[in-house]
Short mmCIF file of C-alpha atoms in Angstrom, two decimals:
data_model
loop_
_atom_site.label_atom_id
_atom_site.label_comp_id
_atom_site.label_asym_id
_atom_site.label_seq_id
_atom_site.Cartn_x
_atom_site.Cartn_y
_atom_site.Cartn_z
CA MET S 1 187.41 -20.17 0.82
CA ASN S 2 186.48 -17.68 3.50
CA ASN S 3 188.61 -14.97 1.88
CA ILE S 4 186.85 -15.45 -1.45
CA SER S 5 183.40 -14.89 0.04
CA LEU S 6 184.65 -11.86 1.96
CA ASP S 7 186.12 -10.38 -1.22
CA LEU S 8 182.88 -11.02 -3.09
CA PHE S 9 180.95 -9.31 -0.31
CA SER S 10 183.31 -6.33 -0.47
CA ILE S 11 182.85 -6.05 -4.23
CA VAL S 12 179.06 -6.24 -4.03
CA TYR S 13 178.87 -3.84 -1.09
CA GLY S 14 181.25 -1.38 -2.74
CA SER S 15 179.26 -1.55 -5.99
CA THR S 16 176.01 -0.78 -4.21
CA GLN S 17 177.62 2.17 -2.42
CA PHE S 18 178.97 3.47 -5.73
CA ALA S 19 175.54 3.10 -7.33
CA THR S 20 173.96 4.89 -4.38
CA ALA S 21 176.38 7.78 -4.79
CA LEU S 22 175.60 8.04 -8.51
CA LEU S 23 171.85 7.97 -7.88
CA ALA S 24 172.29 10.63 -5.21
CA LEU S 25 174.13 12.85 -7.68
CA VAL S 26 171.30 12.40 -10.18
CA ALA S 27 168.79 13.26 -7.43
CA ILE S 28 170.76 16.40 -6.60
CA LEU S 29 170.70 17.48 -10.26
CA LEU S 30 166.96 16.83 -10.55
CA SER S 31 166.38 18.74 -7.32
CA LEU S 32 168.32 21.68 -8.73
CA VAL S 33 166.04 21.61 -11.78
CA LEU S 34 162.99 21.48 -9.48
CA PHE S 35 164.36 24.42 -7.50
CA ALA S 36 164.92 26.44 -10.68
CA ARG S 37 161.48 25.67 -12.10
CA ALA S 38 159.56 26.43 -8.89
CA LYS S 39 158.83 30.07 -9.61
CA GLN S 40 157.14 31.55 -6.55
CA ASP S 41 156.25 28.40 -4.66
CA ALA S 42 158.34 28.36 -1.50
CA ALA S 43 157.18 24.87 -0.50
CA TRP S 44 158.60 23.34 -3.69
CA LYS S 45 161.87 25.21 -3.21
CA LEU S 46 162.15 23.96 0.38
CA LEU S 47 161.38 20.45 -0.82
CA ALA S 48 164.13 20.71 -3.43
CA VAL S 49 166.63 21.93 -0.81
CA GLY S 50 165.69 19.00 1.43
CA PHE S 51 166.30 16.52 -1.38
CA ILE S 52 169.62 18.18 -2.19
CA LEU S 53 170.71 17.76 1.43
CA PHE S 54 169.63 14.12 1.40
CA GLY S 55 171.69 13.63 -1.77
CA ILE S 56 174.73 15.21 -0.14
CA ARG S 57 174.25 12.90 2.83
CA ALA S 58 174.15 9.84 0.55
CA VAL S 59 177.27 10.90 -1.34
CA ILE S 60 179.19 11.51 1.89
CA GLY S 61 178.05 8.12 3.22
CA ALA S 62 179.29 6.38 0.08
CA LEU S 63 182.62 8.20 0.18
CA GLU S 64 183.08 7.22 3.83
CA THR S 65 182.55 3.59 2.83
CA PHE S 66 185.53 3.81 0.49
CA SER S 67 187.52 5.72 3.15
CA ILE S 68 187.88 8.64 0.75
CA THR S 69 186.60 11.15 3.28
CA SER S 70 185.42 11.25 6.83
CA ALA S 71 182.99 14.03 7.60
CA PRO S 72 180.64 12.82 10.34
CA VAL S 73 179.62 16.36 11.32
CA LEU S 74 178.68 17.29 7.75
CA TYR S 75 176.93 13.93 7.38
CA GLU S 76 174.73 14.56 10.44
CA LEU S 77 174.14 18.22 9.62
CA SER S 78 172.98 17.36 6.10
CA LEU S 79 170.57 14.75 7.49
CA THR S 80 169.21 17.14 10.12
CA GLY S 81 168.94 19.95 7.59
CA ALA S 82 167.19 17.70 5.09
CA LEU S 83 164.61 16.60 7.62
CA LEU S 84 164.09 20.20 8.73
CA PHE S 85 163.60 21.51 5.18
CA LEU S 86 161.29 18.63 4.22
CA THR S 87 159.18 19.16 7.35
CA ILE S 88 158.92 22.89 6.70
CA ALA S 89 157.98 22.20 3.07
CA VAL S 90 155.14 19.87 4.08
CA VAL S 91 153.87 22.32 6.71
CA ALA S 92 154.07 25.20 4.23
CA ARG S 93 152.17 23.18 1.63
CA ILE S 94 149.44 22.29 4.11
CA ALA S 95 149.23 25.87 5.37
CA THR S 96 148.94 27.41 1.90
CA LYS S 97 146.79 24.83 0.16
CA GLY S 98 144.94 23.31 3.11
CA ALA S 99 144.96 19.71 4.16
CA ARG S 100 143.09 17.49 1.73
CA LEU S 101 142.17 14.31 3.49
#
């Protein structure tokens, strides 16, 4: 009985990781569209790059779950880069448009 519940958990957990990877790929594609449509607005481009890096991080995390790849350095660099780009995008937006509280 214990093996059945463990197998069910593995199936559910694997399915959620697969769904996360697919959603991350969709987010990467939408971020690429955002990047292409942001003409001269650097803040939007930085925001798109940050979301792309977050998507890469999610895909790598899902692949590590299935033991397809192991890239802990790339995983951490994509997270750090995403946070850096998102922070710069917010600061750039506030600096150019002013803080509206």
